[in-house]
Short mmCIF file of C-alpha atoms and ligand atoms in Angstrom, two decimals:
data_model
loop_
_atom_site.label_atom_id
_atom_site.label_comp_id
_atom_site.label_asym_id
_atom_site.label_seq_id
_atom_site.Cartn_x
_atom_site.Cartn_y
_atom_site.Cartn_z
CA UNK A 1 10.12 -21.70 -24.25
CA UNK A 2 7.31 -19.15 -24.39
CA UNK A 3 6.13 -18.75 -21.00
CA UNK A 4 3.21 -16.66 -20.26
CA UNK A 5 2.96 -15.73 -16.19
CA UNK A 6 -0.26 -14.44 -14.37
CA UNK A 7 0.20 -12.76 -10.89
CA UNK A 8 -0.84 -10.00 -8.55
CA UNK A 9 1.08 -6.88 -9.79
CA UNK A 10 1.33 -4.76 -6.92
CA UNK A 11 3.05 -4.88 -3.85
CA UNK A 12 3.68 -8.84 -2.49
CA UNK A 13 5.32 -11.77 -1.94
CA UNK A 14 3.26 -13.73 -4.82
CA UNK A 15 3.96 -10.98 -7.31
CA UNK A 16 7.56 -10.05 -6.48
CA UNK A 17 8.27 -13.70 -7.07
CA UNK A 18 6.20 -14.33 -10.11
CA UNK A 19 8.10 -11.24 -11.78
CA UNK A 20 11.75 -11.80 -10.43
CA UNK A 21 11.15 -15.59 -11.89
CA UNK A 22 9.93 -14.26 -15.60
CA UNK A 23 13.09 -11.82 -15.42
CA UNK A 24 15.28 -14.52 -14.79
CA UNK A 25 13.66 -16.66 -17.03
CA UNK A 26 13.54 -14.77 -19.74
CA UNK A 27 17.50 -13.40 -19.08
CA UNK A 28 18.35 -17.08 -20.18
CA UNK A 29 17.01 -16.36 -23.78
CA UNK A 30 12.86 -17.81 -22.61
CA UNK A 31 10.36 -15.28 -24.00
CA UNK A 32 8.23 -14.16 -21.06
CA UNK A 33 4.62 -12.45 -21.37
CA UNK A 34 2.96 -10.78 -18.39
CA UNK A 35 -0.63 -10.89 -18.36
CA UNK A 36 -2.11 -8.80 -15.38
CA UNK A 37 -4.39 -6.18 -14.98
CA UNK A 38 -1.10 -3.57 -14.55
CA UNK A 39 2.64 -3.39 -14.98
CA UNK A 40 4.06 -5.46 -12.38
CA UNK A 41 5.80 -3.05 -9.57
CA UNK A 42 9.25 -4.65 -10.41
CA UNK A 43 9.17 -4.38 -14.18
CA UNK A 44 9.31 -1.09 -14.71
CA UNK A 45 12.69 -0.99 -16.36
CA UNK A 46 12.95 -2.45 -20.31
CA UNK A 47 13.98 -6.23 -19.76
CA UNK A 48 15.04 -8.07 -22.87
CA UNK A 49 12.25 -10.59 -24.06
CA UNK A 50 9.86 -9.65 -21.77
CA UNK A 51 6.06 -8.76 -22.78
CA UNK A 52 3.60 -7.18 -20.43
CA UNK A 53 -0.05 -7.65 -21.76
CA UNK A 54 -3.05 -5.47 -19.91
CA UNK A 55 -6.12 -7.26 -18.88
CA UNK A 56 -8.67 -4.43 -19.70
CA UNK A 57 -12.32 -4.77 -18.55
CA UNK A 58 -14.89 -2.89 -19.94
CA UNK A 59 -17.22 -1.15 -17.33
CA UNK A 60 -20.52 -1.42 -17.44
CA UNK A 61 -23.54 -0.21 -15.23
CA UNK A 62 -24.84 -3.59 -14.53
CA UNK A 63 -21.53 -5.05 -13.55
CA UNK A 64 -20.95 -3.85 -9.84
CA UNK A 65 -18.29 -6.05 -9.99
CA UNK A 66 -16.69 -6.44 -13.40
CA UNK A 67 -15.87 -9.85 -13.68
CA UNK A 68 -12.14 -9.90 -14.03
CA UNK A 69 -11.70 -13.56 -13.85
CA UNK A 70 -13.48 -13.36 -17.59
CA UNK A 71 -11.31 -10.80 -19.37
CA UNK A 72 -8.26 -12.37 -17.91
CA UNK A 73 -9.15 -15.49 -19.30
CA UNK A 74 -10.39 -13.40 -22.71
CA UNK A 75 -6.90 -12.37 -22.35
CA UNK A 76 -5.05 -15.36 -21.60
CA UNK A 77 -6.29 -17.01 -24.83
CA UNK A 78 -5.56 -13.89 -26.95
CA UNK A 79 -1.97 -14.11 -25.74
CA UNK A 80 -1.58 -17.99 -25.83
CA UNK A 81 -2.65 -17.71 -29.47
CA UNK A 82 -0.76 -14.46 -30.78
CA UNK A 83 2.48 -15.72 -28.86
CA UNK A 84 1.58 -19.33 -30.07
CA UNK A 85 2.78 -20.21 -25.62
CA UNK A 86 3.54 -23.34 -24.51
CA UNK A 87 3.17 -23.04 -20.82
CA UNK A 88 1.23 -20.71 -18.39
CA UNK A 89 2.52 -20.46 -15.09
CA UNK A 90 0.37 -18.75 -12.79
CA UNK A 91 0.52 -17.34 -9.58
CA UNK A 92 -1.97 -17.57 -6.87
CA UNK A 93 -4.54 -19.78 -7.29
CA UNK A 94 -7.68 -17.48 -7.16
CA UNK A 95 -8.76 -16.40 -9.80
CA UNK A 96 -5.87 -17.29 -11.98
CA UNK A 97 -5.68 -20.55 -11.66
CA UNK A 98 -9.51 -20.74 -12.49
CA UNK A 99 -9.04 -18.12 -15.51
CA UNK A 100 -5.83 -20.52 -16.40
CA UNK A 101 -8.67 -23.41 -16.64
CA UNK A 102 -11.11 -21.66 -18.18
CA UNK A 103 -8.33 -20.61 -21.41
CA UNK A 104 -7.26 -24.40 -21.44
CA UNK A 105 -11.41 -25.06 -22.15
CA UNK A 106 -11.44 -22.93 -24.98
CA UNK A 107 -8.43 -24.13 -26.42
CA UNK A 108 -9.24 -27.21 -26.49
CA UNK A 109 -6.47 -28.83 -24.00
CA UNK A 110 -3.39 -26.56 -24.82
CA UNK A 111 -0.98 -25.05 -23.19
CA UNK A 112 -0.20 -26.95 -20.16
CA UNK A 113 -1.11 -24.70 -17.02
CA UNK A 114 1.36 -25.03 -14.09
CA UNK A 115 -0.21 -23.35 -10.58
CA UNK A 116 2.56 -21.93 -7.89
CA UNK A 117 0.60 -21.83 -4.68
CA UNK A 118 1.53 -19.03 -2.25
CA UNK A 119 0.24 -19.03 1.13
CA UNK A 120 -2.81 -17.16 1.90
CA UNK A 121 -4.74 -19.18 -1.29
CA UNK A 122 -4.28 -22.19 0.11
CA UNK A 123 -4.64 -21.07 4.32
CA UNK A 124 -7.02 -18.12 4.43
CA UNK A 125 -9.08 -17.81 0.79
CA UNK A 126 -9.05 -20.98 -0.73
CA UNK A 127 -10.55 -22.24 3.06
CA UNK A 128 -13.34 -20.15 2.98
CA UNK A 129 -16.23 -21.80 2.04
CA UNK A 130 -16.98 -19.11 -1.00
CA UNK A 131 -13.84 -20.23 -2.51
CA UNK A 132 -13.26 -23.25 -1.41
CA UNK A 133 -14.53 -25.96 -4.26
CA UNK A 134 -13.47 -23.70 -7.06
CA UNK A 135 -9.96 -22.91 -5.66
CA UNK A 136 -10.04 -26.92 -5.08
CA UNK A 137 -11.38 -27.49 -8.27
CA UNK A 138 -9.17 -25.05 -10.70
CA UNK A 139 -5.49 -26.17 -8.63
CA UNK A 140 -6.50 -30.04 -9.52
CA UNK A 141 -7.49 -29.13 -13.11
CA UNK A 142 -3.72 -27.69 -13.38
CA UNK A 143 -1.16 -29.89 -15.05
CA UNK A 144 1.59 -29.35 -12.48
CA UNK A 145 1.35 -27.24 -9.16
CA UNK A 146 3.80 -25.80 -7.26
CA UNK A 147 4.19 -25.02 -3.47
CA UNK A 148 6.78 -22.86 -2.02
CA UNK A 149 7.07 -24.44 0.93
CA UNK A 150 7.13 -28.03 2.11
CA UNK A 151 4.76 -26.47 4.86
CA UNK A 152 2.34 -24.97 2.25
CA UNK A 153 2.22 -28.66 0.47
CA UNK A 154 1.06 -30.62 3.30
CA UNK A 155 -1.37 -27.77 4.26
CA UNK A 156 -3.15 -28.33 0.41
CA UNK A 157 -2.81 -31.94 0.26
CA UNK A 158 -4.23 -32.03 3.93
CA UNK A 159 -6.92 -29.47 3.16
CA UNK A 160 -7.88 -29.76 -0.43
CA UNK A 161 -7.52 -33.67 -1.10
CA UNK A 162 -5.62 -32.49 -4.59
CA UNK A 163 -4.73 -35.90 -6.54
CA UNK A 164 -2.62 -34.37 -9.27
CA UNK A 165 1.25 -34.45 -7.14
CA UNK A 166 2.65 -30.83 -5.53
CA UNK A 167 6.21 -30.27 -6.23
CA UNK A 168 8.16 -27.66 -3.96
CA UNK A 169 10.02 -25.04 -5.39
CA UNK A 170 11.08 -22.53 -3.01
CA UNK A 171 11.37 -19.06 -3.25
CA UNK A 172 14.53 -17.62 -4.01
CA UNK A 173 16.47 -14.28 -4.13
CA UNK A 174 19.25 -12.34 -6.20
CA UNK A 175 21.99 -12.86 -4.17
CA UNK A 176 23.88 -10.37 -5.89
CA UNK A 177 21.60 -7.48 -5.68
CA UNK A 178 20.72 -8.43 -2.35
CA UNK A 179 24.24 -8.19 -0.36
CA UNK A 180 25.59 -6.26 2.48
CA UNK A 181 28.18 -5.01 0.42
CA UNK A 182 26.63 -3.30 -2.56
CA UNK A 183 23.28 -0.94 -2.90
CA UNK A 184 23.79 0.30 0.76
CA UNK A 185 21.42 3.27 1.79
CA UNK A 186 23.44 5.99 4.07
CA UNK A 187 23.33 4.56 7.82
CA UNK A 188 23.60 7.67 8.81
CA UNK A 189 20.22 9.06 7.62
CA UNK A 190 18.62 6.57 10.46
CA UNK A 191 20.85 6.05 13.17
CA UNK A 192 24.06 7.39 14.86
CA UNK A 193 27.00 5.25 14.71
CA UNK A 194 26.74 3.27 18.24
CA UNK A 195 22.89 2.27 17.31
CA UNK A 196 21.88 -0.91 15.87
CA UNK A 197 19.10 -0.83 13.22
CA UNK A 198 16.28 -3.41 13.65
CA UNK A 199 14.13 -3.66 10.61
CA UNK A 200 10.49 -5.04 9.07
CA UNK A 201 9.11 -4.80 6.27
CA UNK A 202 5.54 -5.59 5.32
CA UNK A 203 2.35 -4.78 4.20
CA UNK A 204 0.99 -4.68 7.74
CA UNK A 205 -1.53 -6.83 7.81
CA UNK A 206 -3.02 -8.47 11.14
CA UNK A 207 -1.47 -11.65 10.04
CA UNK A 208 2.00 -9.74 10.41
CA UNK A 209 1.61 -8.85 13.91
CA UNK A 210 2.67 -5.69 13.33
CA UNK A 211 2.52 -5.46 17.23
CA UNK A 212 4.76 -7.61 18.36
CA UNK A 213 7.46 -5.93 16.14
CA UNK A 214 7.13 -3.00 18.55
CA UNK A 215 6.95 -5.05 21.51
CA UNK A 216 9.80 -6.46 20.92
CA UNK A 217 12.09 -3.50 19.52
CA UNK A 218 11.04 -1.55 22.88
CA UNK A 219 12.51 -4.23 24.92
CA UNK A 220 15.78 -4.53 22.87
CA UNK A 221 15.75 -0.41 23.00
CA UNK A 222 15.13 -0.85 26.38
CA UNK A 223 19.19 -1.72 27.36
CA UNK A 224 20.64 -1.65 23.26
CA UNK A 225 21.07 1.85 21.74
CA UNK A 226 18.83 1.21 18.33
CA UNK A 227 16.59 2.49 16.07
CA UNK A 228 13.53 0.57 14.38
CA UNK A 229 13.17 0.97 10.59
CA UNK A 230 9.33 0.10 9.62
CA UNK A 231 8.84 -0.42 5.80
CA UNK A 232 5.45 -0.43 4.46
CA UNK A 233 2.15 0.50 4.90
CA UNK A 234 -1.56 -1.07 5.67
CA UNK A 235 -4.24 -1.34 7.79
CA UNK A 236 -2.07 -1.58 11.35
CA UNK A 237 -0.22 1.87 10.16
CA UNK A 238 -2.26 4.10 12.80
CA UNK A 239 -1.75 1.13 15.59
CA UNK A 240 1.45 0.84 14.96
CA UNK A 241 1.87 4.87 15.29
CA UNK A 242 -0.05 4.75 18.58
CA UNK A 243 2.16 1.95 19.94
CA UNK A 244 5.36 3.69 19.39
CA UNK A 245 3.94 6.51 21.35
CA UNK A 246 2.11 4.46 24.51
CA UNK A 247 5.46 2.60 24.59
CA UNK A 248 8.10 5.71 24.21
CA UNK A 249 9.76 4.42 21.68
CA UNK A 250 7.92 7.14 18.35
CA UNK A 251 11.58 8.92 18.85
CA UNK A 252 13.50 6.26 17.99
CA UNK A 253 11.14 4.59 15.22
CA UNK A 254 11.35 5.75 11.57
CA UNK A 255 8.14 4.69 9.24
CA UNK A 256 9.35 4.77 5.64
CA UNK A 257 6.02 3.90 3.78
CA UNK A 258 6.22 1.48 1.13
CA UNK A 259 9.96 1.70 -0.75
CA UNK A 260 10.73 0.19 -3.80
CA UNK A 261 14.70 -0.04 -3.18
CA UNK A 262 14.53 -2.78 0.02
CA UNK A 263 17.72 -4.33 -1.10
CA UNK A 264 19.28 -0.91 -0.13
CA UNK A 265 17.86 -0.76 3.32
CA UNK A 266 17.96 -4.50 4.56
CA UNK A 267 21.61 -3.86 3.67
CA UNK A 268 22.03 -1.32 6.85
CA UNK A 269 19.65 -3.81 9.14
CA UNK A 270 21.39 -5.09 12.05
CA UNK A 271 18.30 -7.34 12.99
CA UNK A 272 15.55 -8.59 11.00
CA UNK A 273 11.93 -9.37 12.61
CA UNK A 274 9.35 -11.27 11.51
CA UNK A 275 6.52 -12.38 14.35
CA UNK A 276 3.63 -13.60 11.23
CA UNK A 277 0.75 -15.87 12.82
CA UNK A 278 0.86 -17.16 9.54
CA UNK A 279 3.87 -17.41 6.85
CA UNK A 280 4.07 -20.05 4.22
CA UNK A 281 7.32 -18.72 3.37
CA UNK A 282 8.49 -15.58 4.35
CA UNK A 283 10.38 -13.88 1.37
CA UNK A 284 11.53 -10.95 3.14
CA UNK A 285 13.48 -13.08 5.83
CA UNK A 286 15.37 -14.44 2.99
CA UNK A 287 15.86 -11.08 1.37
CA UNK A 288 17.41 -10.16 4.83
CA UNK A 289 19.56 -13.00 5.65
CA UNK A 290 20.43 -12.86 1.64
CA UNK A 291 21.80 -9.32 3.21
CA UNK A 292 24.10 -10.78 6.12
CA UNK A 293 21.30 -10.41 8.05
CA UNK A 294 19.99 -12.78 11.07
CA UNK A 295 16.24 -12.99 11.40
CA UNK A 296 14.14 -13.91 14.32
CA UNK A 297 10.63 -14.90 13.57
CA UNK A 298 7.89 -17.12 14.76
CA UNK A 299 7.68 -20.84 14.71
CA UNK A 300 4.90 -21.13 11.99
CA UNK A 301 4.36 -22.28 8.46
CA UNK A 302 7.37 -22.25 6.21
CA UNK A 303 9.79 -20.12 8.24
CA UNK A 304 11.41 -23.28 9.94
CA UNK A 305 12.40 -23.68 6.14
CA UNK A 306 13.77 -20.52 6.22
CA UNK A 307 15.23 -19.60 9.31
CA UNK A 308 17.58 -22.28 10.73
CA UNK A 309 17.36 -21.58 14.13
CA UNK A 310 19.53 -21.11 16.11
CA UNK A 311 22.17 -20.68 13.41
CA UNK A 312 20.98 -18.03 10.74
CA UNK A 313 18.53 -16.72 13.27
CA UNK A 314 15.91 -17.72 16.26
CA UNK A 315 12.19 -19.08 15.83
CA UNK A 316 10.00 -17.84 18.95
CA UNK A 317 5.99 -19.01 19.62
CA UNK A 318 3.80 -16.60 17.90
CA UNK A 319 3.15 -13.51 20.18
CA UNK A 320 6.55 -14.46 22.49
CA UNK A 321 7.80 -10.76 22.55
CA UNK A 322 9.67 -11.56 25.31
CA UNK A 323 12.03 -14.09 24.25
CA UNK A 324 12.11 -12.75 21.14
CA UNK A 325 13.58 -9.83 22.90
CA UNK A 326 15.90 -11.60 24.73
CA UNK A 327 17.32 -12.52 21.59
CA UNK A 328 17.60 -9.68 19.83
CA UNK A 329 19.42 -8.40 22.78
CA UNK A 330 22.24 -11.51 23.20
CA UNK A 331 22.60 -11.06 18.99
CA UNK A 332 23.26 -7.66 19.50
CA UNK A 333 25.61 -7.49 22.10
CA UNK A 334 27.51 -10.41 21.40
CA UNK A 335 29.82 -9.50 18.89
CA UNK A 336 31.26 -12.92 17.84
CA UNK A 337 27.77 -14.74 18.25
CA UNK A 338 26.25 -11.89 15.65
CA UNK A 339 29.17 -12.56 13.07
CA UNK A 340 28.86 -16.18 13.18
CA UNK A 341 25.11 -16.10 12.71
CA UNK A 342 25.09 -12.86 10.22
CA UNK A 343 27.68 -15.39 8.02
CA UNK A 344 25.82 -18.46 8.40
CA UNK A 345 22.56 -16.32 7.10
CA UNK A 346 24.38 -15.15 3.74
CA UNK A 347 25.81 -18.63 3.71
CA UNK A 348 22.80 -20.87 3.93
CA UNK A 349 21.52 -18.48 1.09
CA UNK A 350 23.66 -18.60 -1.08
CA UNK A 351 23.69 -22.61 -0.70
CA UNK A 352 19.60 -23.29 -1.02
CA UNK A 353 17.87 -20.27 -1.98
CA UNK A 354 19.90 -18.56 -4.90
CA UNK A 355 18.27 -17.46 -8.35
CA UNK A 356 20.35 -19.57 -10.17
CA UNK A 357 19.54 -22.89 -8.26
CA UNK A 358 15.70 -21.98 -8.36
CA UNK A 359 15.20 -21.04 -11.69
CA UNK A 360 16.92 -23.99 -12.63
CA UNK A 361 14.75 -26.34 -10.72
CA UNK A 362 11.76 -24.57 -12.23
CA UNK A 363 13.34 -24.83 -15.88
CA UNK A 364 13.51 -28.58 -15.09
CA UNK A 365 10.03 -28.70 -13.54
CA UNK A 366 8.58 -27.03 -17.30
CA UNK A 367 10.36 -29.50 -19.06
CA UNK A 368 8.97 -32.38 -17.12
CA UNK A 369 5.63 -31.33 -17.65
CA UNK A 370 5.94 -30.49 -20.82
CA UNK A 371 6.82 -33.90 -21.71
CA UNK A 372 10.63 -32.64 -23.24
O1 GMT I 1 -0.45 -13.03 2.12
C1 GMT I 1 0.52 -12.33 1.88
O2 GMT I 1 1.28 -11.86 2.71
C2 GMT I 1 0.80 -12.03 0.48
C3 GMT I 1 1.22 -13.26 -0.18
C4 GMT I 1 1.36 -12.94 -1.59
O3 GMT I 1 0.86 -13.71 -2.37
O4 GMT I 1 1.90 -11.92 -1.98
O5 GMT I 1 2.41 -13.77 0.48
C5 GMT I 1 2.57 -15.16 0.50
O6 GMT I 1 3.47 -15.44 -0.57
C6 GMT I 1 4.83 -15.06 -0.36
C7 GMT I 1 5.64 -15.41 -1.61
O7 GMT I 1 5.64 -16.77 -1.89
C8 GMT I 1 5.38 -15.75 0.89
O8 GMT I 1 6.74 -15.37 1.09
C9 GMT I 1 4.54 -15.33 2.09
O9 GMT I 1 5.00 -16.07 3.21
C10 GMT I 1 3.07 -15.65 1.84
N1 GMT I 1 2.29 -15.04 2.93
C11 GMT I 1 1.65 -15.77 3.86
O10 GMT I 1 1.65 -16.99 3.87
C12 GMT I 1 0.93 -14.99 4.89
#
């Protein structure tokens, strides 16, 4: 097929998972063209079949804010008709979905638009009222959508009354490049041998509760020799730097900024957290237990999906620093407990969540709406 995918370049879930598909995609012979306004972050290498197309917008005194939902579109239908596409897949609904729409219009009914929803479209901007009837509007218009979550479905069908049906895809991961046992960063350039590594990664955001991760890794410091790895950066950076301070832990807290190679550091992580208010999915908890490594989390959105607690890690109430804690301190003193759970995490994996099962499901999900 000729596939063309819209998503958010930079750093995030939506994007990461939007680019890792088109890879994969297009590494089973499926020509793949990027539109987006630049290079997605993980196609920087050559990949075989693979297009990137810029969305450039011309700037113009009178536009205080150029009106990139236009040029993509403009885009969009220069690339469906140069690349003669069958499908465009995009990813996040605003303003792609809407841009997606707006091509189909001017094409008079080709290609066939497929929407992945993501999480915060559907829970934080497609519920505000400024977006709410187009974001409503532009996923119905779609020919197929896509959740990644069963959570995030019954949040858009409960919320957005959609009548054309939401199939659920999840997200996935390369099991192979994310593994204990291969692209491991030197342990020793974090931690001394007896000290556990806890780890998070975000973009810390207030939905990521940024705090909590401290909380928490100052009680487990508190009686387990350990070292927090924080990976990312965002508007919580400087509260996060004053927390580690007020709660003694700054000496034993490393802030790495945002790092390209995560593969290579979940594979040191003892312990993965991840205390969201809000998570429709919660791709880095699968990149970690893709690593061997158990997750503990809070009880919200998708993560249930993810996170099989009690086996591949623990699910807490959002802001319970406390018990989440207490967990990470029973994980990582209990030697058997932490091997049974760390194998159960790869295992589960490598059973639901691997590239191959995914992109197959999606493969199967083009051809059904494309009528093949
Ligand atoms: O809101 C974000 O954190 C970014 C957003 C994105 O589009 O990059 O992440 C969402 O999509 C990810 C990939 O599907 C999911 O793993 C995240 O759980 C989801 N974030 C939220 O729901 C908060």
């Amino acid at each position: 097929m000729k596939i063309g995918i819209t998503c958010y370049p930079t750093y995030g879930g939506s994007g990461t998972v939007a680019t890792e598909l088109g890879k994969a995609l297009a590494s089973r012979g499926h020509k793949v063209h990027f539109i987006s306004y630049s290079l997605p972050y993980r196609l920087q290498k050559f990949n075989e079949n693979v297009s990137f197309h810029e969305v450039s917008m011309m700037q113009y005194p009178l536009f205080e804010y150029p009106p990139y939902s236009l040029a993509l579109a403009a885009k969009m239908v220069e690339v469906v008709e140069s690349q003669d596409l069958d499908l465009l897949h995009v990813h996040y609904a605003i303003p792609h979905a809407t841009s997606a729409y707006l091509t189909k219009q001017m094409l008079e009914g080709r290609p066939k638009v497929i929407t992945t929803l993501h999480g915060t479209d559907i829970t934080i901007v497609g519920n505000d009222d400024s977006y709410f009837r187009i974001t409503q509007f532009s996923i119905d218009k779609s020919d197929g959508i896509t959740t990644v979550s069963d959570f995030l479905k019954k949040e858009t069908e409960k919320h957005f009354n959609i009548k054309t049906p939401i199939e659920v895809i999840h997200n996935f991961v390369d099991t192979n490049h994310f593994r204990r046992d291969r692209y491991r960063c030197a342990k020793s350039l974090f931690a001394l041998d007896n000290e556990r590594i806890v780890m998070h990664i975000s973009n810390f955001r207030p939905v990521k509760r940024i705090e909590d991760v401290i909380f928490t890794f100052a009680g487990i410091n508190s009686e387990v020799p350990s070292k927090l790895i924080m990976v990312g950066d965002g508007p919580l950076m400087s509260t996060a730097l004053r927390m580690v301070n007020e709660l003694g832990v700054s000496d034993d807290t490393l802030f790495l900024g945002k790092q390209s190679d995560v593969a290579g550091l979940l594979a040191i992580a003892d312990l993965y957290l991840l205390p969201s208010d809000k998570e429709s999915f919660g791709l880095s908890a699968l990149e970690a237990q893709s690593c061997s490594v158990p997750v503990i989390g809070a009880n919200v959105g998708g993560l249930p999906e993810v996170i099989d607690h009690g086996h591949t890690g623990w699910l807490v109430n959002v802001g319970d620093v406390k018990t989440m804690a207490e967990y990470g301190k029973k994980l990582l003193t209990d030697e058997k407990l932490y091997q049974e759970t760390s194998e159960k995490s790869r295992r589960r994996v490598l059973k639901l969540f691997s590239q191959e099962r995914i992109i197959g499901l999606y493969e199967q999900y083009y051809e059904k709406i494309m009528d093949i």
